[in-house]
Amino acid sequence: MRPLLLAMTLCLGACAAKLPPQPAADPASLAWRDRVDWDAAGDEAVQMLAEYLRVDTINAPGNETRGARYLQQLLARDGIESELYGHAEGRDGLIARLEAEDSKERPLCLLSHIDVVPAETEAWPEQTGPLSGEIADGMLWGRGALDMKGLGIAELHAFVLLARLGVPLRRDVILIAVADEEIDNHGMQHLVDTRWDDLDCGHLINEGGFGVRDAIFDDQVLHAVSVGEKGVVWLDVVATGEPGHGSTPLGDSAIDRLRAATDAIDTRKAKPNWHPMMLQLLARAGEAGGGMTGFVMRRKGLVKTLARGTLKHNPVTWASVTTTVHLTGLDGAVSPNVLPGEVRATYDIRKQPGVSTEDVLDELRTLTKGIEGISFEVRHDLPAAVSPYEGDPFYDAIIAHTLEGREGHAAGPLLSIGFTDSVFARDRGTIAYGYAPFVIDGELLRTMHGHRERIPVSEVKEGSRRLFGMVVQGAADLSAPTDTPAPAPLVRPVPSALPAAPDLE
Ligand SMILES: [Zn+2]
């Protein structure tokens, strides 16, 4: 019997993953959500984001205080006080809190970063440049539209709508925007070091996954909610040897040794680590998809044997199930006629949960055994971290409001291959999820940190509506009546972004 047929016969019924039904949205959260006039509120979200994209917070240098002041202005329209708080001059973030009358749980926190990465303006269309905030072809254009001013505005919008509607809360809701995510994470790190006891976030939503069209199945949108992030080790492999003159090849120089070491490390065979969350995400996609692929993906045993090749074919999916050791730099040249005494190779290593730095170093030591003059220097080390999600009420709220009323959508937990500011919060006992409630395709996904970043206008509106439902379910007193008169008008005019402040340059 051929292995494929054998595996399918053995797994036919027994290996099917037993998936509980996806959680349903709480009726009270839907009632609150549906009290909002989403035509008008959606336009408001688009305007707020357009103005925010025009605020230059490109990092370096960041100048996030400008962005924080803009957010502060938006909150002030609703009489909501906020505090600017930063780690350095011009690098402020913002904190605002809606208090529950009788708080029964630790706060729900809505986190975003204000800074954006630089853009090569000449690679963007002239009218829709990185700081334009212009709408063209149904898209809102600008650096940060996806990463991550879009989610930042959806969070702020959900926050002010709670206040405008007078939604009674069972826990505090805290809006947090920080500086410097894109380079050093100093904004979040400083906030966690100095204010986390006071903020005491029980849950946090931040950047991470999206709803991605055709991610695995054609015509299916797969919503990946990031519940954890791989660990990071930035490592230098250092080779030393006798220095000399370029005119005389010695045969056993530092460079020869480094080359031997990198060649040896290249022979490493990464083994997949089938974390339950990855299997669940694939099973959820398979459950909603159909055909042979769907059949395979609902069965753990088959995924491990048959889908391995497919996952390996795509560098991103393969990275999500393996510990990766990636050569990203070579350093040490002095001059063409000088043989250096020390050269180094830099590796970006991303660890699966349960894999320690020592495990990886052991593997590399074994691979490079016998090569003289080699040592390892760890420059940066963060463990992988995963938040609990099975049966978590806020995770369920995210899934429920993501799938509510939709056909052809699937949702499940994801281990992110990159890290975000969530890592610092998880380290302090906060359950952190990464999900922006926007549906995009692979092409748009690649515009993050790339050219021509943009977001569909329709998704800015729909994302705000969905996130508001999640936040209500995650923080409101759901036993309170939902038909009380709103204390404030439900939509307000949006102020223009602040002019560039030269004193912040
Ligand atoms: Zn980001």
CSV table of C-alpha atoms in Angstrom, one decimal, residues 120-476:
chain,number,residue,atom,x,y,z
A,120,GLU,CA,10.9,55.4,-0.1
A,121,THR,CA,8.6,58.1,-1.3
A,122,GLU,CA,9.7,57.8,-5.0
A,123,ALA,CA,8.3,54.2,-5.0
A,124,TRP,CA,4.8,55.4,-4.1
A,125,PRO,CA,2.3,57.1,-6.5
A,126,GLU,CA,2.6,60.9,-6.4
A,127,GLN,CA,-0.8,61.7,-5.1
A,128,THR,CA,-1.0,58.8,-2.6
A,129,GLY,CA,2.4,59.0,-0.9
A,130,PRO,CA,3.4,57.7,2.5
A,131,LEU,CA,2.2,60.8,4.4
A,132,SER,CA,-0.8,61.6,2.2
A,133,GLY,CA,-3.7,59.9,4.0
A,134,GLU,CA,-5.4,60.1,0.6
A,135,ILE,CA,-8.2,57.8,-0.7
A,136,ALA,CA,-7.8,56.3,-4.2
A,137,ASP,CA,-9.3,53.2,-5.7
A,138,GLY,CA,-11.2,52.4,-2.5
A,139,MET,CA,-7.9,52.4,-0.5
A,140,LEU,CA,-6.7,54.7,2.2
A,141,TRP,CA,-3.0,55.2,1.6
A,142,GLY,CA,-0.1,55.9,4.0
A,143,ARG,CA,2.7,54.5,5.9
A,144,GLY,CA,1.1,52.9,9.0
A,145,ALA,CA,-2.3,52.1,7.4
A,146,LEU,CA,-1.7,48.5,8.3
A,147,ASP,CA,1.3,48.7,10.7
A,148,MET,CA,-0.3,49.9,12.8
A,149,LYS,CA,-2.2,53.2,12.8
A,150,GLY,CA,-5.2,51.4,11.4
A,151,LEU,CA,-5.7,49.3,14.4
A,152,GLY,CA,-4.6,52.2,16.7
A,153,ILE,CA,-7.6,54.2,15.4
A,154,ALA,CA,-10.0,51.3,15.6
A,155,GLU,CA,-9.0,50.9,19.2
A,156,LEU,CA,-9.4,54.6,19.9
A,157,HIS,CA,-12.8,54.5,18.2
A,158,ALA,CA,-14.0,51.6,20.2
A,159,PHE,CA,-12.8,53.4,23.3
A,160,VAL,CA,-14.7,56.6,22.6
A,161,LEU,CA,-17.8,54.8,21.5
A,162,LEU,CA,-18.0,53.0,24.9
A,163,ALA,CA,-18.0,56.5,26.5
A,164,ARG,CA,-20.4,58.1,24.0
A,165,LEU,CA,-22.9,55.3,24.4
A,166,GLY,CA,-22.5,55.1,28.1
A,167,VAL,CA,-21.8,51.4,28.0
A,168,PRO,CA,-21.6,50.2,31.7
A,169,LEU,CA,-18.3,48.4,32.2
A,170,ARG,CA,-17.4,45.4,34.4
A,171,ARG,CA,-13.7,46.2,34.2
A,172,ASP,CA,-11.6,49.3,33.3
A,173,VAL,CA,-10.6,49.8,29.6
A,174,ILE,CA,-7.3,51.4,29.0
A,175,LEU,CA,-6.1,52.8,25.7
A,176,ILE,CA,-2.3,52.7,25.4
A,177,ALA,CA,-0.3,54.1,22.4
A,178,VAL,CA,3.5,53.8,22.7
A,179,ALA,CA,6.6,55.1,20.9
A,180,ASP,CA,9.4,53.2,19.3
A,181,GLU,CA,8.1,49.8,18.5
A,182,GLU,CA,9.8,49.6,15.1
A,183,ILE,CA,13.4,50.1,16.3
A,184,ASP,CA,14.2,49.5,20.0
A,185,ASN,CA,10.8,48.9,21.8
A,186,HIS,CA,11.9,51.5,24.3
A,187,GLY,CA,8.4,53.0,24.5
A,188,MET,CA,6.7,49.8,25.7
A,189,GLN,CA,9.7,48.6,27.7
A,190,HIS,CA,9.8,51.9,29.6
A,191,LEU,CA,6.0,51.8,30.2
A,192,VAL,CA,6.2,48.2,31.4
A,193,ASP,CA,9.2,49.0,33.7
A,194,THR,CA,7.6,52.1,35.3
A,195,ARG,CA,3.8,51.8,35.1
A,196,TRP,CA,2.7,48.2,34.6
A,197,ASP,CA,1.7,47.6,38.3
A,198,ASP,CA,-0.6,50.6,38.0
A,199,LEU,CA,-2.0,49.6,34.6
A,200,ASP,CA,-2.3,46.0,35.6
A,201,CYS,CA,-3.7,44.9,32.2
A,202,GLY,CA,-5.4,41.5,32.5
A,203,HIS,CA,-5.9,41.2,28.7
A,204,LEU,CA,-4.4,43.2,25.9
A,205,ILE,CA,-5.1,43.4,22.2
A,206,ASN,CA,-2.3,44.5,19.9
A,207,GLU,CA,-1.0,44.0,16.4
A,208,GLY,CA,-0.3,40.4,15.2
A,209,GLY,CA,-2.6,38.6,12.8
A,210,PHE,CA,-5.1,39.8,10.2
A,211,GLY,CA,-7.9,38.2,8.2
A,212,VAL,CA,-6.1,37.1,5.1
A,213,ARG,CA,-8.0,36.2,1.9
A,214,ASP,CA,-7.0,33.0,0.1
A,215,ALA,CA,-4.4,32.3,2.8
A,216,ILE,CA,-4.8,28.5,2.5
A,217,PHE,CA,-8.0,27.9,0.5
A,218,ASP,CA,-9.2,30.0,-2.4
A,219,ASP,CA,-12.2,32.0,-1.5
A,220,GLN,CA,-11.7,31.5,2.2
A,221,VAL,CA,-10.6,34.3,4.6
A,222,LEU,CA,-8.4,32.9,7.4
A,223,HIS,CA,-8.3,35.1,10.5
A,224,ALA,CA,-5.2,34.3,12.5
A,225,VAL,CA,-5.2,35.6,16.1
A,226,SER,CA,-1.7,35.7,17.4
A,227,VAL,CA,-1.6,34.1,20.9
A,228,GLY,CA,2.2,33.8,21.1
A,229,GLU,CA,5.4,34.8,19.5
A,230,LYS,CA,8.6,32.9,18.8
A,231,GLY,CA,11.6,33.6,20.9
A,232,VAL,CA,14.6,35.6,19.5
A,233,VAL,CA,18.3,35.1,19.8
A,234,TRP,CA,20.6,37.4,17.9
A,235,LEU,CA,23.9,35.6,17.8
A,236,ASP,CA,27.4,36.3,16.5
A,237,VAL,CA,29.6,33.4,15.5
A,238,VAL,CA,33.1,34.8,16.1
A,239,ALA,CA,36.1,33.3,14.4
A,240,THR,CA,39.7,34.2,15.4
A,241,GLY,CA,43.0,33.4,13.7
A,242,GLU,CA,46.5,34.6,12.9
A,243,PRO,CA,46.3,38.0,11.2
A,244,GLY,CA,48.5,38.6,8.2
A,245,HIS,CA,49.1,40.2,4.8
A,246,GLY,CA,46.6,39.8,2.0
A,247,SER,CA,49.4,38.8,-0.4
A,248,THR,CA,50.0,35.5,1.5
A,249,PRO,CA,47.2,32.9,1.9
A,250,LEU,CA,47.7,31.1,5.2
A,251,GLY,CA,45.1,28.4,4.8
A,252,ASP,CA,43.7,28.5,8.3
A,253,SER,CA,42.7,32.1,8.8
A,254,ALA,CA,39.8,33.5,10.8
A,255,ILE,CA,37.9,33.8,7.5
A,256,ASP,CA,38.6,30.2,6.6
A,257,ARG,CA,37.3,29.1,10.0
A,258,LEU,CA,34.2,31.3,9.8
A,259,ARG,CA,33.5,30.0,6.3
A,260,ALA,CA,33.8,26.4,7.6
A,261,ALA,CA,31.5,27.2,10.5
A,262,THR,CA,28.8,28.9,8.4
A,263,ASP,CA,28.9,26.0,5.9
A,264,ALA,CA,28.5,23.5,8.8
A,265,ILE,CA,25.6,25.5,10.3
A,266,ASP,CA,24.0,25.5,6.8
A,267,THR,CA,23.7,21.7,6.9
A,268,ARG,CA,21.3,22.0,9.8
A,269,LYS,CA,18.0,20.3,9.2
A,270,ALA,CA,15.1,22.1,10.9
A,271,LYS,CA,12.5,19.8,12.4
A,272,PRO,CA,8.9,20.9,12.7
A,273,ASN,CA,7.5,21.4,16.2
A,274,TRP,CA,3.7,20.8,15.9
A,275,HIS,CA,2.4,23.2,18.5
A,276,PRO,CA,-1.3,22.6,19.3
A,277,MET,CA,-2.1,26.1,18.2
A,278,MET,CA,-0.8,25.6,14.7
A,279,LEU,CA,-2.6,22.3,14.4
A,280,GLN,CA,-5.8,24.0,15.6
A,281,LEU,CA,-5.4,26.9,13.1
A,282,LEU,CA,-5.0,24.4,10.2
A,283,ALA,CA,-7.9,22.3,11.5
A,284,ARG,CA,-10.2,25.4,11.7
A,285,ALA,CA,-9.2,26.3,8.1
A,286,GLY,CA,-9.9,22.7,7.1
A,287,GLU,CA,-13.2,22.7,8.9
A,288,ALA,CA,-14.4,25.7,6.9
A,289,GLY,CA,-12.7,24.7,3.7
A,290,GLY,CA,-13.5,21.6,1.8
A,291,GLY,CA,-12.2,18.9,-0.5
A,292,MET,CA,-9.1,16.8,0.0
A,293,THR,CA,-7.0,19.6,1.6
A,294,GLY,CA,-9.8,20.3,4.1
A,295,PHE,CA,-10.0,16.6,4.9
A,296,VAL,CA,-6.2,16.4,5.5
A,297,MET,CA,-6.1,19.5,7.6
A,298,ARG,CA,-8.7,18.3,10.1
A,299,ARG,CA,-6.6,15.3,10.9
A,300,LYS,CA,-3.4,15.9,12.9
A,301,GLY,CA,-1.7,12.8,11.8
A,302,LEU,CA,-2.2,13.6,8.1
A,303,VAL,CA,-1.1,17.2,8.5
A,304,LYS,CA,2.1,16.0,10.1
A,305,THR,CA,2.9,13.6,7.3
A,306,LEU,CA,1.2,15.0,4.2
A,307,ALA,CA,1.0,18.7,4.7
A,308,ARG,CA,4.7,18.9,5.7
A,309,GLY,CA,5.8,19.3,2.1
A,310,THR,CA,3.3,22.1,1.5
A,311,LEU,CA,4.3,23.9,4.6
A,312,LYS,CA,8.0,23.5,3.8
A,313,HIS,CA,7.4,24.9,0.3
A,314,ASN,CA,6.3,28.3,1.8
A,315,PRO,CA,9.1,29.9,3.8
A,316,VAL,CA,6.6,31.7,6.1
A,317,THR,CA,4.6,28.6,7.1
A,318,TRP,CA,7.8,26.6,7.5
A,319,ALA,CA,9.2,29.3,9.8
A,320,SER,CA,6.1,29.2,11.9
A,321,VAL,CA,6.5,25.5,12.7
A,322,THR,CA,10.3,25.3,13.1
A,323,THR,CA,13.2,27.0,15.0
A,324,THR,CA,15.0,29.0,12.3
A,325,VAL,CA,18.7,29.8,12.2
A,326,HIS,CA,19.2,32.5,9.6
A,327,LEU,CA,22.6,34.0,8.6
A,328,THR,CA,21.9,37.8,8.2
A,329,GLY,CA,25.3,39.4,8.3
A,330,LEU,CA,29.1,39.0,7.8
A,331,ASP,CA,31.5,41.4,9.4
A,332,GLY,CA,35.2,42.0,9.9
A,333,ALA,CA,36.8,43.2,6.6
A,334,VAL,CA,39.6,45.7,7.2
A,335,SER,CA,41.1,46.3,3.8
A,336,PRO,CA,41.7,44.1,0.8
A,337,ASN,CA,45.4,43.7,1.7
A,338,VAL,CA,44.8,42.9,5.4
A,339,LEU,CA,43.9,39.4,6.7
A,340,PRO,CA,41.9,40.2,9.8
A,341,GLY,CA,42.5,38.4,13.1
A,342,GLU,CA,38.8,38.3,13.9
A,343,VAL,CA,35.6,38.1,11.8
A,344,ARG,CA,32.0,37.4,12.6
A,345,ALA,CA,28.8,36.0,11.2
A,346,THR,CA,25.5,37.3,12.6
A,347,TYR,CA,22.5,35.0,12.9
A,348,ASP,CA,18.9,35.8,13.6
A,349,ILE,CA,17.5,32.8,15.4
A,350,ARG,CA,13.8,32.4,16.1
A,351,LYS,CA,12.9,29.8,18.7
A,352,GLN,CA,9.8,27.6,19.0
A,353,PRO,CA,8.1,27.6,22.4
A,354,GLY,CA,9.9,25.1,24.6
A,355,VAL,CA,13.3,25.5,22.9
A,356,SER,CA,15.9,27.2,25.0
A,357,THR,CA,18.9,29.3,23.8
A,358,GLU,CA,21.1,26.6,25.3
A,359,ASP,CA,19.3,24.0,23.1
A,360,VAL,CA,20.2,26.0,20.0
A,361,LEU,CA,23.8,26.7,21.1
A,362,ASP,CA,24.2,22.9,21.7
A,363,GLU,CA,23.0,22.2,18.2
A,364,LEU,CA,25.4,24.8,16.7
A,365,ARG,CA,28.3,23.5,18.8
A,366,THR,CA,27.7,20.0,17.6
A,367,LEU,CA,27.6,21.2,14.0
A,368,THR,CA,30.8,23.2,14.2
A,369,LYS,CA,32.7,20.6,16.3
A,370,GLY,CA,36.3,20.4,15.3
A,371,ILE,CA,36.6,23.8,13.8
A,372,GLU,CA,39.3,25.8,15.6
A,373,GLY,CA,38.9,29.3,16.9
A,374,ILE,CA,35.1,29.5,16.9
A,375,SER,CA,33.0,31.0,19.7
A,376,PHE,CA,29.4,32.2,20.1
A,377,GLU,CA,28.3,35.6,21.5
A,378,VAL,CA,24.6,36.1,22.3
A,379,ARG,CA,23.7,39.7,21.6
A,380,HIS,CA,20.0,39.6,22.4
A,381,ASP,CA,17.8,36.9,23.9
A,382,LEU,CA,14.0,36.8,24.3
A,383,PRO,CA,12.2,33.6,25.2
A,384,ALA,CA,9.1,32.5,23.2
A,385,ALA,CA,5.9,33.3,25.0
A,386,VAL,CA,2.4,32.0,24.5
A,387,SER,CA,-0.7,33.3,26.2
A,388,PRO,CA,-3.5,30.9,27.2
A,389,TYR,CA,-6.4,31.0,24.8
A,390,GLU,CA,-8.5,27.8,25.2
A,391,GLY,CA,-11.6,28.8,27.0
A,392,ASP,CA,-10.4,32.4,27.5
A,393,PRO,CA,-13.4,34.7,27.4
A,394,PHE,CA,-11.6,37.5,25.6
A,395,TYR,CA,-10.1,35.1,23.0
A,396,ASP,CA,-13.6,33.8,22.5
A,397,ALA,CA,-15.0,37.4,22.1
A,398,ILE,CA,-12.4,38.0,19.4
A,399,ILE,CA,-13.3,34.8,17.5
A,400,ALA,CA,-17.0,35.3,18.0
A,401,HIS,CA,-17.1,38.8,16.6
A,402,THR,CA,-14.7,38.0,13.8
A,403,LEU,CA,-16.9,35.2,12.5
A,404,GLU,CA,-20.3,36.7,13.4
A,405,GLY,CA,-22.6,36.7,10.3
A,406,ARG,CA,-19.9,35.6,7.9
A,407,GLU,CA,-19.7,32.7,5.5
A,408,GLY,CA,-16.4,31.4,4.1
A,409,HIS,CA,-14.3,32.7,7.0
A,410,ALA,CA,-12.3,30.6,9.5
A,411,ALA,CA,-10.4,31.7,12.6
A,412,GLY,CA,-7.9,30.2,14.9
A,413,PRO,CA,-4.8,30.8,17.1
A,414,LEU,CA,-1.4,31.6,15.5
A,415,LEU,CA,2.2,31.6,16.7
A,416,SER,CA,3.7,34.7,15.2
A,417,ILE,CA,7.1,34.4,13.7
A,418,GLY,CA,8.1,38.0,14.6
A,419,PHE,CA,7.8,39.7,17.9
A,420,THR,CA,5.9,42.7,19.0
A,421,ASP,CA,5.5,44.9,22.1
A,422,SER,CA,3.2,42.1,23.5
A,423,VAL,CA,6.2,40.2,24.6
A,424,PHE,CA,6.9,42.7,27.4
A,425,ALA,CA,3.3,42.5,28.6
A,426,ARG,CA,3.2,38.7,28.6
A,427,ASP,CA,6.4,38.7,30.6
A,428,ARG,CA,4.4,40.6,33.3
A,429,GLY,CA,1.4,38.3,33.4
A,430,THR,CA,-0.8,39.9,30.9
A,431,ILE,CA,-2.7,37.7,28.4
A,432,ALA,CA,-1.9,39.3,25.1
A,433,TYR,CA,-3.5,38.7,21.7
A,434,GLY,CA,-2.4,40.1,18.3
A,435,TYR,CA,-5.2,40.7,15.8
A,436,ALA,CA,-6.2,43.5,13.6
A,437,PRO,CA,-9.8,43.0,12.4
A,438,PHE,CA,-9.2,43.9,8.8
A,439,VAL,CA,-9.6,41.5,5.8
A,440,ILE,CA,-6.7,41.9,3.3
A,441,ASP,CA,-5.0,39.8,0.7
A,442,GLY,CA,-1.4,38.7,0.4
A,443,GLU,CA,-0.5,41.6,-1.8
A,444,LEU,CA,-1.6,44.2,0.8
A,445,LEU,CA,0.1,42.2,3.5
A,446,ARG,CA,3.4,42.6,1.7
A,447,THR,CA,3.0,46.4,1.7
A,448,MET,CA,3.7,46.5,5.5
A,449,HIS,CA,7.3,47.8,5.7
A,450,GLY,CA,7.2,47.7,1.8
A,451,HIS,CA,6.1,50.2,-0.8
A,452,ARG,CA,2.6,51.5,-1.3
A,453,GLU,CA,1.1,50.6,2.1
A,454,ARG,CA,-2.7,51.0,2.1
A,455,ILE,CA,-5.9,49.6,3.6
A,456,PRO,CA,-9.3,49.1,2.0
A,457,VAL,CA,-11.6,51.9,3.1
A,458,SER,CA,-14.4,49.4,3.6
A,459,GLU,CA,-12.1,47.5,6.1
A,460,VAL,CA,-11.4,50.6,8.2
A,461,LYS,CA,-15.2,50.8,8.7
A,462,GLU,CA,-15.9,47.1,9.1
A,463,GLY,CA,-12.8,46.6,11.3
A,464,SER,CA,-14.0,49.4,13.7
A,465,ARG,CA,-17.5,47.8,13.9
A,466,ARG,CA,-16.0,44.3,14.7
A,467,LEU,CA,-13.5,45.6,17.2
A,468,PHE,CA,-16.2,47.5,19.0
A,469,GLY,CA,-18.2,44.3,19.4
A,470,MET,CA,-15.1,42.5,20.8
A,471,VAL,CA,-14.3,45.2,23.3
A,472,VAL,CA,-17.9,45.4,24.5
A,473,GLN,CA,-18.0,41.6,25.0
A,474,GLY,CA,-14.6,41.8,26.6
A,475,ALA,CA,-15.3,44.6,29.1
A,476,ALA,CA,-18.9,45.6,29.4
